[in-house]
C-alpha cells in the first residue's frame, strides 16, 4: 500500500516539478494513477492510509466505488479565486465571501478554500509566522458566525490536517510552505467531493419501491436523492414543510424537477405519516463526539417517532462537520436563533421559542453516511480522534 500514501504522492509531484525533463520513469502503478485520476481513491483515503498504516481491501473498494466516474469535479479546482489582488491587502473574510457566492459550495468548504489562499498569499518568512497567520485567519472565520458548527469544525480540521506532518520539520521554509499549500489544496478538493462520495455510498440503502422521509433542506441529502433518481431507482419522498423558513418546500420543488414523486407534509403530521415510511434521511449541521447530531429544529422529534415505530434513521453528513462538542441536553449548546413570523400579531407578554436547531442523541440514529464511509454512531468518536490527532 506504500504507493497510496499521501507523502509518496506529494514527494513524487515535487520531484516532477523540479526535474521535469530528467525525472526517472514512474512505476506502472504510479503512471496509472497519474493518467487516470478519476479511477484513484480520494486523496483523503490515501492520507488516512498513511496515518493508519494499513488499509483493508473492503475499505478501499468502498472508496473506489464511491468516486468512480466523477471526473467532472476537476472543473472546480483553483480557478474560482485568485487570492490576493495586486495593490489590495488580502482579507480572509473577503476571500471566504467570494467563495460563498458559489451556490453549490458549502460554507465550511468556502472557509477551507479561503484558508488555502492565506498560505498562497502569505508573506511570512518562517513556519512559525505562517502558522500564526493561519491561526488568526481561522479565528477570524470562526468569529464570522460563532453559531455555525460546520464552519468552526471545518476550520479546526483544516488546521490539523494541513499542519500534522513531521516532514515540515526537516525541510527549508520554501519547501515546507509548498508542501503546506499542497495539503491545503488537496483538503479543499477532498471536502468538495465529499457530497458526491456520500451520495454514492447511500445508494445501497435506497431501494426500489421505498418511501423516504426528509426534513429540512440538506444539499447532501438532495444529492443522494438526485443520484438515486439518475440511477433510475423508483422511490417516493415525504417532505416536511420545514417551518418557519419552509425549507421543505425548496426540497420538494427540486425533487419535482427530477420527476420524483413527492408528498408535502406539515411538520406536525410526521407521526401520522410514519407508517408509510421505510426510512428517514436527514442532513446535519454538525456531528458531535457522542455520535449524535445537531440539525434543524424538529429532527429530534422525528427521530423519536422513527425509533418508536422501528423505522431506520439515516444521517448524511460530510466529515468536515465532525465537531469536538459533547452536548448533554437540548440547551447544552450555543443558541442559534431565527426570526419567526406567525402571520398574526403576537402579544408582547407571549414568549416565542426561536431556536433553529436541536440535538438528536446517538441511540436514535441507525447509520451515518459520510465521506469516511458508512458509520455507526459509536464509531464517530474514533473518527474524531483520527481527524484531530
GROMACS .gro file of N, CA and C in nm, residues 171-317:
model
  441
  171UNK      N    1   1.249   2.028   0.645
  171UNK     CA    2   1.259   2.095   0.516
  171UNK      C    3   1.288   2.243   0.536
  172UNK      N    4   1.345   2.307   0.431
  172UNK     CA    5   1.360   2.452   0.434
  172UNK      C    6   1.222   2.516   0.421
  173UNK      N    7   1.215   2.646   0.451
  173UNK     CA    8   1.084   2.711   0.458
  173UNK      C    9   1.011   2.709   0.324
  174UNK      N   10   1.083   2.730   0.215
  174UNK     CA   11   1.018   2.730   0.083
  174UNK      C   12   0.952   2.597   0.052
  175UNK      N   13   1.025   2.489   0.077
  175UNK     CA   14   0.969   2.356   0.052
  175UNK      C   15   0.854   2.325   0.148
  176UNK      N   16   0.870   2.367   0.274
  176UNK     CA   17   0.765   2.341   0.373
  176UNK      C   18   0.637   2.416   0.337
  177UNK      N   19   0.650   2.541   0.293
  177UNK     CA   20   0.533   2.619   0.253
  177UNK      C   21   0.464   2.556   0.133
  178UNK      N   22   0.545   2.509   0.037
  178UNK     CA   23   0.489   2.443  -0.081
  178UNK      C   24   0.412   2.318  -0.040
  179UNK      N   25   0.469   2.239   0.053
  179UNK     CA   26   0.402   2.117   0.099
  179UNK      C   27   0.273   2.153   0.173
  180UNK      N   28   0.278   2.259   0.252
  180UNK     CA   29   0.161   2.304   0.325
  180UNK      C   30   0.049   2.343   0.228
  181UNK      N   31   0.085   2.416   0.122
  181UNK     CA   32  -0.014   2.458   0.023
  181UNK      C   33  -0.071   2.338  -0.052
  182UNK      N   34   0.014   2.241  -0.082
  182UNK     CA   35  -0.032   2.119  -0.148
  182UNK      C   36  -0.138   2.048  -0.062
  183UNK      N   37  -0.109   2.035   0.067
  183UNK     CA   38  -0.203   1.968   0.156
  183UNK      C   39  -0.331   2.048   0.170
  184UNK      N   40  -0.319   2.181   0.174
  184UNK     CA   41  -0.437   2.266   0.186
  184UNK      C   42  -0.528   2.251   0.065
  185UNK      N   43  -0.470   2.254  -0.054
  185UNK     CA   44  -0.550   2.242  -0.176
  185UNK      C   45  -0.611   2.103  -0.189
  186UNK      N   46  -0.537   2.001  -0.148
  186UNK     CA   47  -0.591   1.866  -0.152
  186UNK      C   48  -0.708   1.853  -0.055
  187UNK      N   49  -0.697   1.914   0.062
  187UNK     CA   50  -0.805   1.907   0.159
  187UNK      C   51  -0.929   1.979   0.105
  188UNK      N   52  -0.908   2.092   0.036
  188UNK     CA   53  -1.022   2.161  -0.026
  188UNK      C   54  -1.089   2.076  -0.131
  189UNK      N   55  -1.008   2.006  -0.211
  189UNK     CA   56  -1.063   1.917  -0.314
  189UNK      C   57  -1.140   1.802  -0.251
  190UNK      N   58  -1.082   1.743  -0.147
  190UNK     CA   59  -1.148   1.632  -0.077
  190UNK      C   60  -1.281   1.676  -0.020
  191UNK      N   61  -1.282   1.794   0.043
  191UNK     CA   62  -1.405   1.843   0.107
  191UNK      C   63  -1.513   1.870   0.004
  192UNK      N   64  -1.473   1.921  -0.113
  192UNK     CA   65  -1.572   1.947  -0.217
  192UNK      C   66  -1.633   1.818  -0.269
  193UNK      N   67  -1.553   1.713  -0.280
  193UNK     CA   68  -1.601   1.586  -0.333
  193UNK      C   69  -1.682   1.506  -0.233
  194UNK      N   70  -1.679   1.548  -0.106
  194UNK     CA   71  -1.743   1.469  -0.001
  194UNK      C   72  -1.889   1.442  -0.030
  195UNK      N   73  -1.960   1.544  -0.079
  195UNK     CA   74  -2.104   1.530  -0.102
  195UNK      C   75  -2.133   1.419  -0.203
  196UNK      N   76  -2.054   1.413  -0.309
  196UNK     CA   77  -2.078   1.311  -0.411
  196UNK      C   78  -2.042   1.171  -0.362
  197UNK      N   79  -1.936   1.162  -0.283
  197UNK     CA   80  -1.899   1.032  -0.226
  197UNK      C   81  -2.011   0.979  -0.138
  198UNK      N   82  -2.067   1.067  -0.054
  198UNK     CA   83  -2.177   1.026   0.033
  198UNK      C   84  -2.297   0.982  -0.049
  199UNK      N   85  -2.326   1.056  -0.155
  199UNK     CA   86  -2.439   1.019  -0.240
  199UNK      C   87  -2.422   0.880  -0.298
  200UNK      N   88  -2.299   0.846  -0.339
  200UNK     CA   89  -2.274   0.714  -0.396
  200UNK      C   90  -2.284   0.605  -0.289
  201UNK      N   91  -2.233   0.632  -0.169
  201UNK     CA   92  -2.237   0.531  -0.063
  201UNK      C   93  -2.379   0.504  -0.015
  202UNK      N   94  -2.465   0.603  -0.027
  202UNK     CA   95  -2.603   0.587   0.022
  202UNK      C   96  -2.691   0.506  -0.072
  203UNK      N   97  -2.644   0.480  -0.193
  203UNK     CA   98  -2.729   0.415  -0.292
  203UNK      C   99  -2.766   0.272  -0.255
  204UNK      N  100  -2.681   0.205  -0.178
  204UNK     CA  101  -2.711   0.068  -0.136
  204UNK      C  102  -2.830   0.061  -0.041
  205UNK      N  103  -2.868   0.177   0.016
  205UNK     CA  104  -2.975   0.178   0.115
  205UNK      C  105  -3.107   0.233   0.058
  206UNK      N  106  -3.101   0.287  -0.063
  206UNK     CA  107  -3.222   0.337  -0.130
  206UNK      C  108  -3.264   0.232  -0.231
  207UNK      N  109  -3.374   0.166  -0.205
  207UNK     CA  110  -3.415   0.055  -0.291
  207UNK      C  111  -3.545   0.089  -0.364
  208UNK      N  112  -3.571   0.017  -0.471
  208UNK     CA  113  -3.693   0.039  -0.549
  208UNK      C  114  -3.817   0.018  -0.463
  209UNK      N  115  -3.911   0.110  -0.476
  209UNK     CA  116  -4.037   0.099  -0.404
  209UNK      C  117  -4.035   0.158  -0.265
  210UNK      N  118  -3.923   0.213  -0.221
  210UNK     CA  119  -3.916   0.264  -0.084
  210UNK      C  120  -3.975   0.405  -0.074
  211UNK      N  121  -4.014   0.441   0.047
  211UNK     CA  122  -4.063   0.575   0.078
  211UNK      C  123  -3.969   0.637   0.181
  212UNK      N  124  -3.919   0.756   0.151
  212UNK     CA  125  -3.818   0.822   0.233
  212UNK      C  126  -3.875   0.950   0.291
  213UNK      N  127  -3.859   0.968   0.420
  213UNK     CA  128  -3.899   1.093   0.485
  213UNK      C  129  -3.776   1.181   0.502
  214UNK      N  130  -3.784   1.306   0.455
  214UNK     CA  131  -3.673   1.401   0.470
  214UNK      C  132  -3.723   1.524   0.547
  215UNK      N  133  -3.630   1.592   0.612
  215UNK     CA  134  -3.665   1.709   0.693
  215UNK      C  135  -3.560   1.817   0.672
  216UNK      N  136  -3.603   1.936   0.634
  216UNK     CA  137  -3.511   2.046   0.612
  216UNK      C  138  -3.443   2.037   0.476
  217UNK      N  139  -3.375   2.146   0.440
  217UNK     CA  140  -3.304   2.150   0.312
  217UNK      C  141  -3.158   2.114   0.335
  218UNK      N  142  -3.120   1.995   0.294
  218UNK     CA  143  -2.982   1.948   0.304
  218UNK      C  144  -2.931   1.918   0.165
  219UNK      N  145  -2.822   1.984   0.126
  219UNK     CA  146  -2.769   1.963  -0.008
  219UNK      C  147  -2.713   1.822  -0.027
  220UNK      N  148  -2.659   1.764   0.079
  220UNK     CA  149  -2.605   1.629   0.065
  220UNK      C  150  -2.718   1.527   0.054
  221UNK      N  151  -2.828   1.548   0.126
  221UNK     CA  152  -2.945   1.460   0.112
  221UNK      C  153  -3.004   1.474  -0.028
  222UNK      N  154  -3.014   1.597  -0.076
  222UNK     CA  155  -3.067   1.620  -0.209
  222UNK      C  156  -2.978   1.554  -0.315
  223UNK      N  157  -2.846   1.559  -0.295
  223UNK     CA  158  -2.754   1.494  -0.389
  223UNK      C  159  -2.773   1.342  -0.388
  224UNK      N  160  -2.797   1.285  -0.271
  224UNK     CA  161  -2.821   1.140  -0.263
  224UNK      C  162  -2.949   1.101  -0.337
  225UNK      N  163  -3.054   1.181  -0.319
  225UNK     CA  164  -3.181   1.152  -0.387
  225UNK      C  165  -3.169   1.177  -0.537
  226UNK      N  166  -3.096   1.279  -0.574
  226UNK     CA  167  -3.075   1.306  -0.717
  226UNK      C  168  -2.999   1.191  -0.782
  227UNK      N  169  -2.897   1.141  -0.714
  227UNK     CA  170  -2.820   1.029  -0.768
  227UNK      C  171  -2.908   0.905  -0.783
  228UNK      N  172  -2.994   0.880  -0.685
  228UNK     CA  173  -3.085   0.766  -0.695
  228UNK      C  174  -3.179   0.781  -0.813
  229UNK      N  175  -3.228   0.902  -0.836
  229UNK     CA  176  -3.318   0.926  -0.949
  229UNK      C  177  -3.243   0.905  -1.081
  230UNK      N  178  -3.119   0.952  -1.087
  230UNK     CA  179  -3.039   0.934  -1.209
  230UNK      C  180  -3.008   0.788  -1.235
  231UNK      N  181  -3.004   0.709  -1.128
  231UNK     CA  182  -2.981   0.564  -1.142
  231UNK      C  183  -3.110   0.487  -1.171
  232UNK      N  184  -3.217   0.562  -1.199
  232UNK     CA  185  -3.346   0.504  -1.238
  232UNK      C  186  -3.411   0.424  -1.125
  233UNK      N  187  -3.382   0.459  -1.001
  233UNK     CA  188  -3.449   0.393  -0.890
  233UNK      C  189  -3.587   0.453  -0.872
  234UNK      N  190  -3.681   0.369  -0.836
  234UNK     CA  191  -3.820   0.412  -0.818
  234UNK      C  192  -3.848   0.425  -0.668
  235UNK      N  193  -3.868   0.547  -0.624
  235UNK     CA  194  -3.894   0.573  -0.482
  235UNK      C  195  -3.979   0.699  -0.472
  236UNK      N  196  -4.037   0.720  -0.355
  236UNK     CA  197  -4.112   0.841  -0.330
  236UNK      C  198  -4.061   0.907  -0.202
  237UNK      N  199  -4.088   1.036  -0.190
  237UNK     CA  200  -4.035   1.112  -0.078
  237UNK      C  201  -4.148   1.184  -0.006
  238UNK      N  202  -4.150   1.171   0.127
  238UNK     CA  203  -4.237   1.253   0.210
  238UNK      C  204  -4.151   1.365   0.265
  239UNK      N  205  -4.192   1.487   0.243
  239UNK     CA  206  -4.111   1.603   0.274
  239UNK      C  207  -4.184   1.693   0.372
  240UNK      N  208  -4.125   1.716   0.490
  240UNK     CA  209  -4.188   1.807   0.585
  240UNK      C  210  -4.178   1.951   0.535
  241UNK      N  211  -4.275   2.032   0.574
  241UNK     CA  212  -4.277   2.171   0.529
  241UNK      C  213  -4.154   2.248   0.577
  242UNK      N  214  -4.109   2.220   0.700
  242UNK     CA  215  -3.988   2.285   0.750
  242UNK      C  216  -4.009   2.427   0.795
  243UNK      N  217  -4.110   2.451   0.877
  243UNK     CA  218  -4.133   2.585   0.931
  243UNK      C  219  -4.019   2.625   1.024
  244UNK      N  220  -3.984   2.755   1.035
  244UNK     CA  221  -4.056   2.868   0.976
  244UNK      C  222  -4.002   2.912   0.840
  245UNK      N  223  -3.887   2.858   0.797
  245UNK     CA  224  -3.831   2.905   0.670
  245UNK      C  225  -3.880   2.824   0.551
  246UNK      N  226  -3.966   2.724   0.579
  246UNK     CA  227  -4.024   2.641   0.472
  246UNK      C  228  -3.917   2.579   0.382
  247UNK      N  229  -3.811   2.530   0.446
  247UNK     CA  230  -3.703   2.469   0.369
  247UNK      C  231  -3.749   2.343   0.298
  248UNK      N  232  -3.851   2.276   0.353
  248UNK     CA  233  -3.903   2.157   0.287
  248UNK      C  234  -3.966   2.186   0.152
  249UNK      N  235  -4.022   2.306   0.137
  249UNK     CA  236  -4.077   2.343   0.008
  249UNK      C  237  -3.968   2.349  -0.099
  250UNK      N  238  -3.850   2.396  -0.058
  250UNK     CA  239  -3.738   2.402  -0.154
  250UNK      C  240  -3.699   2.261  -0.199
  251UNK      N  241  -3.694   2.169  -0.103
  251UNK     CA  242  -3.659   2.031  -0.138
  251UNK      C  243  -3.763   1.970  -0.231
  252UNK      N  244  -3.891   1.992  -0.199
  252UNK     CA  245  -3.997   1.934  -0.282
  252UNK      C  246  -3.995   1.992  -0.423
  253UNK      N  247  -3.962   2.119  -0.437
  253UNK     CA  248  -3.951   2.179  -0.570
  253UNK      C  249  -3.837   2.116  -0.650
  254UNK      N  250  -3.722   2.094  -0.583
  254UNK     CA  251  -3.608   2.034  -0.651
  254UNK      C  252  -3.639   1.890  -0.693
  255UNK      N  253  -3.706   1.815  -0.607
  255UNK     CA  254  -3.738   1.676  -0.640
  255UNK      C  255  -3.843   1.668  -0.750
  256UNK      N  256  -3.936   1.764  -0.750
  256UNK     CA  257  -4.038   1.765  -0.855
  256UNK      C  258  -3.973   1.785  -0.992
  257UNK      N  259  -3.864   1.864  -0.997
  257UNK     CA  260  -3.792   1.884  -1.123
  257UNK      C  261  -3.729   1.755  -1.173
  258UNK      N  262  -3.700   1.664  -1.080
  258UNK     CA  263  -3.641   1.535  -1.116
  258UNK      C  264  -3.746   1.428  -1.142
  259UNK      N  265  -3.875   1.467  -1.137
  259UNK     CA  266  -3.986   1.375  -1.157
  259UNK      C  267  -3.991   1.267  -1.049
  260UNK      N  268  -3.946   1.302  -0.929
  260UNK     CA  269  -3.956   1.211  -0.815
  260UNK      C  270  -4.089   1.238  -0.745
  261UNK      N  271  -4.170   1.135  -0.720
  261UNK     CA  272  -4.298   1.156  -0.650
  261UNK      C  273  -4.274   1.213  -0.510
  262UNK      N  274  -4.338   1.326  -0.481
  262UNK     CA  275  -4.318   1.394  -0.353
  262UNK      C  276  -4.453   1.422  -0.288
  263UNK      N  277  -4.457   1.400  -0.158
  263UNK     CA  278  -4.575   1.435  -0.080
  263UNK      C  279  -4.532   1.531   0.030
  264UNK      N  280  -4.592   1.649   0.033
  264UNK     CA  281  -4.555   1.752   0.129
  264UNK      C  282  -4.640   1.740   0.255
  265UNK      N  283  -4.573   1.742   0.372
  265UNK     CA  284  -4.641   1.728   0.500
  265UNK      C  285  -4.623   1.855   0.583
  266UNK      N  286  -4.721   1.886   0.665
  266UNK     CA  287  -4.696   1.984   0.769
  266UNK      C  288  -4.611   1.915   0.877
  267UNK      N  289  -4.531   1.990   0.948
  267UNK     CA  290  -4.435   1.930   1.041
  267UNK      C  291  -4.502   1.843   1.148
  268UNK      N  292  -4.621   1.880   1.188
  268UNK     CA  293  -4.689   1.806   1.294
  268UNK      C  294  -4.752   1.677   1.244
  269UNK      N  295  -4.740   1.646   1.115
  269UNK     CA  296  -4.800   1.524   1.060
  269UNK      C  297  -4.700   1.410   1.048
  270UNK      N  298  -4.583   1.424   1.109
  270UNK     CA  299  -4.479   1.320   1.095
  270UNK      C  300  -4.525   1.188   1.154
  271UNK      N  301  -4.575   1.189   1.277
  271UNK     CA  302  -4.620   1.064   1.340
  271UNK      C  303  -4.737   1.003   1.263
  272UNK      N  304  -4.826   1.088   1.214
  272UNK     CA  305  -4.942   1.041   1.139
  272UNK      C  306  -4.899   0.967   1.012
  273UNK      N  307  -4.788   1.012   0.950
  273UNK     CA  308  -4.746   0.956   0.821
  273UNK      C  309  -4.634   0.853   0.833
  274UNK      N  310  -4.583   0.831   0.954
  274UNK     CA  311  -4.465   0.745   0.969
  274UNK      C  312  -4.490   0.601   0.926
  275UNK      N  313  -4.613   0.553   0.933
  275UNK     CA  314  -4.638   0.414   0.892
  275UNK      C  315  -4.620   0.394   0.742
  276UNK      N  316  -4.619   0.503   0.664
  276UNK     CA  317  -4.593   0.493   0.519
  276UNK      C  318  -4.444   0.488   0.487
  277UNK      N  319  -4.361   0.521   0.584
  277UNK     CA  320  -4.219   0.546   0.561
  277UNK      C  321  -4.137   0.418   0.577
  278UNK      N  322  -4.038   0.401   0.489
  278UNK     CA  323  -3.943   0.290   0.502
  278UNK      C  324  -3.815   0.335   0.570
  279UNK      N  325  -3.780   0.463   0.557
  279UNK     CA  326  -3.659   0.515   0.621
  279UNK      C  327  -3.669   0.666   0.632
  280UNK      N  328  -3.593   0.721   0.727
  280UNK     CA  329  -3.579   0.866   0.741
  280UNK      C  330  -3.437   0.902   0.700
  281UNK      N  331  -3.422   1.007   0.620
  281UNK     CA  332  -3.291   1.051   0.576
  281UNK      C  333  -3.280   1.201   0.599
  282UNK      N  334  -3.188   1.243   0.686
  282UNK     CA  335  -3.170   1.384   0.718
  282UNK      C  336  -3.024   1.422   0.705
  283UNK      N  337  -2.998   1.551   0.694
  283UNK     CA  338  -2.862   1.602   0.698
  283UNK      C  339  -2.824   1.638   0.841
  284UNK      N  340  -2.718   1.718   0.855
  284UNK     CA  341  -2.673   1.758   0.988
  284UNK      C  342  -2.596   1.888   0.979
  285UNK      N  343  -2.621   1.978   1.075
  285UNK     CA  344  -2.536   2.096   1.090
  285UNK      C  345  -2.402   2.057   1.151
  286UNK      N  346  -2.405   1.955   1.236
  286UNK     CA  347  -2.283   1.907   1.298
  286UNK      C  348  -2.301   1.768   1.354
  287UNK      N  349  -2.193   1.689   1.353
  287UNK     CA  350  -2.190   1.557   1.416
  287UNK      C  351  -2.100   1.568   1.538
  288UNK      N  352  -2.151   1.534   1.655
  288UNK     CA  353  -2.077   1.556   1.779
  288UNK      C  354  -2.010   1.429   1.827
  289UNK      N  355  -1.928   1.442   1.932
  289UNK     CA  356  -1.844   1.331   1.976
  289UNK      C  357  -1.922   1.209   2.023
  290UNK      N  358  -2.041   1.228   2.072
  290UNK     CA  359  -2.122   1.116   2.118
  290UNK      C  360  -2.175   1.031   2.004
  291UNK      N  361  -2.168   1.083   1.881
  291UNK     CA  362  -2.228   1.016   1.766
  291UNK      C  363  -2.365   1.072   1.733
  292UNK      N  364  -2.413   1.165   1.815
  292UNK     CA  365  -2.539   1.232   1.786
  292UNK      C  366  -2.520   1.345   1.686
  293UNK      N  367  -2.629   1.409   1.649
  293UNK     CA  368  -2.621   1.517   1.551
  293UNK      C  369  -2.696   1.640   1.601
  294UNK      N  370  -2.652   1.754   1.552
  294UNK     CA  371  -2.723   1.880   1.570
  294UNK      C  372  -2.775   1.920   1.434
  295UNK      N  373  -2.905   1.940   1.425
  295UNK     CA  374  -2.967   1.966   1.295
  295UNK      C  375  -3.088   2.056   1.314
  296UNK      N  376  -3.155   2.084   1.205
  296UNK     CA  377  -3.271   2.172   1.205
  296UNK      C  378  -3.374   2.130   1.309
  297UNK      N  379  -3.435   2.228   1.373
  297UNK     CA  380  -3.537   2.202   1.475
  297UNK      C  381  -3.645   2.107   1.421
  298UNK      N  382  -3.675   2.006   1.498
  298UNK     CA  383  -3.773   1.906   1.458
  298UNK      C  384  -3.712   1.771   1.427
  299UNK      N  385  -3.579   1.768   1.407
  299UNK     CA  386  -3.512   1.641   1.378
  299UNK      C  387  -3.524   1.544   1.495
  300UNK      N  388  -3.511   1.596   1.617
  300UNK     CA  389  -3.516   1.511   1.736
  300UNK      C  390  -3.652   1.441   1.748
  301UNK      N  391  -3.760   1.516   1.730
  301UNK     CA  392  -3.891   1.453   1.745
  301UNK      C  393  -3.919   1.354   1.633
  302UNK      N  394  -3.865   1.379   1.514
  302UNK     CA  395  -3.878   1.281   1.405
  302UNK      C  396  -3.804   1.153   1.442
  303UNK      N  397  -3.684   1.168   1.500
  303UNK     CA  398  -3.606   1.051   1.542
  303UNK      C  399  -3.679   0.971   1.649
  304UNK      N  400  -3.746   1.040   1.741
  304UNK     CA  401  -3.822   0.971   1.846
  304UNK      C  402  -3.936   0.889   1.786
  305UNK      N  403  -4.006   0.948   1.692
  305UNK     CA  404  -4.118   0.878   1.628
  305UNK      C  405  -4.066   0.759   1.548
  306UNK      N  406  -3.957   0.780   1.473
  306UNK     CA  407  -3.899   0.671   1.393
  306UNK      C  408  -3.855   0.555   1.481
  307UNK      N  409  -3.793   0.587   1.594
  307UNK     CA  410  -3.748   0.482   1.687
  307UNK      C  411  -3.867   0.404   1.743
  308UNK      N  412  -3.972   0.477   1.779
  308UNK     CA  413  -4.090   0.412   1.836
  308UNK      C  414  -4.159   0.320   1.736
  309UNK      N  415  -4.145   0.352   1.606
  309UNK     CA  416  -4.213   0.273   1.503
  309UNK      C  417  -4.115   0.185   1.425
  310UNK      N  418  -3.992   0.170   1.479
  310UNK     CA  419  -3.892   0.080   1.420
  310UNK      C  420  -3.857   0.114   1.276
  311UNK      N  421  -3.843   0.242   1.249
  311UNK     CA  422  -3.800   0.287   1.117
  311UNK      C  423  -3.655   0.332   1.125
  312UNK      N  424  -3.570   0.292   1.030
  312UNK     CA  425  -3.428   0.334   1.037
  312UNK      C  426  -3.413   0.484   1.015
  313UNK      N  427  -3.323   0.544   1.092
  313UNK     CA  428  -3.295   0.687   1.085
  313UNK      C  429  -3.152   0.704   1.034
  314UNK      N  430  -3.138   0.750   0.909
  314UNK     CA  431  -3.007   0.768   0.848
  314UNK      C  432  -2.970   0.916   0.844
  315UNK      N  433  -2.841   0.943   0.859
  315UNK     CA  434  -2.789   1.080   0.856
  315UNK      C  435  -2.682   1.089   0.748
  316UNK      N  436  -2.691   1.190   0.663
  316UNK     CA  437  -2.588   1.216   0.562
  316UNK      C  438  -2.512   1.341   0.604
  317UNK      N  439  -2.382   1.326   0.629
  317UNK     CA  440  -2.303   1.439   0.679
  317UNK      C  441  -2.157   1.426   0.636
   0.00000   0.00000   0.00000
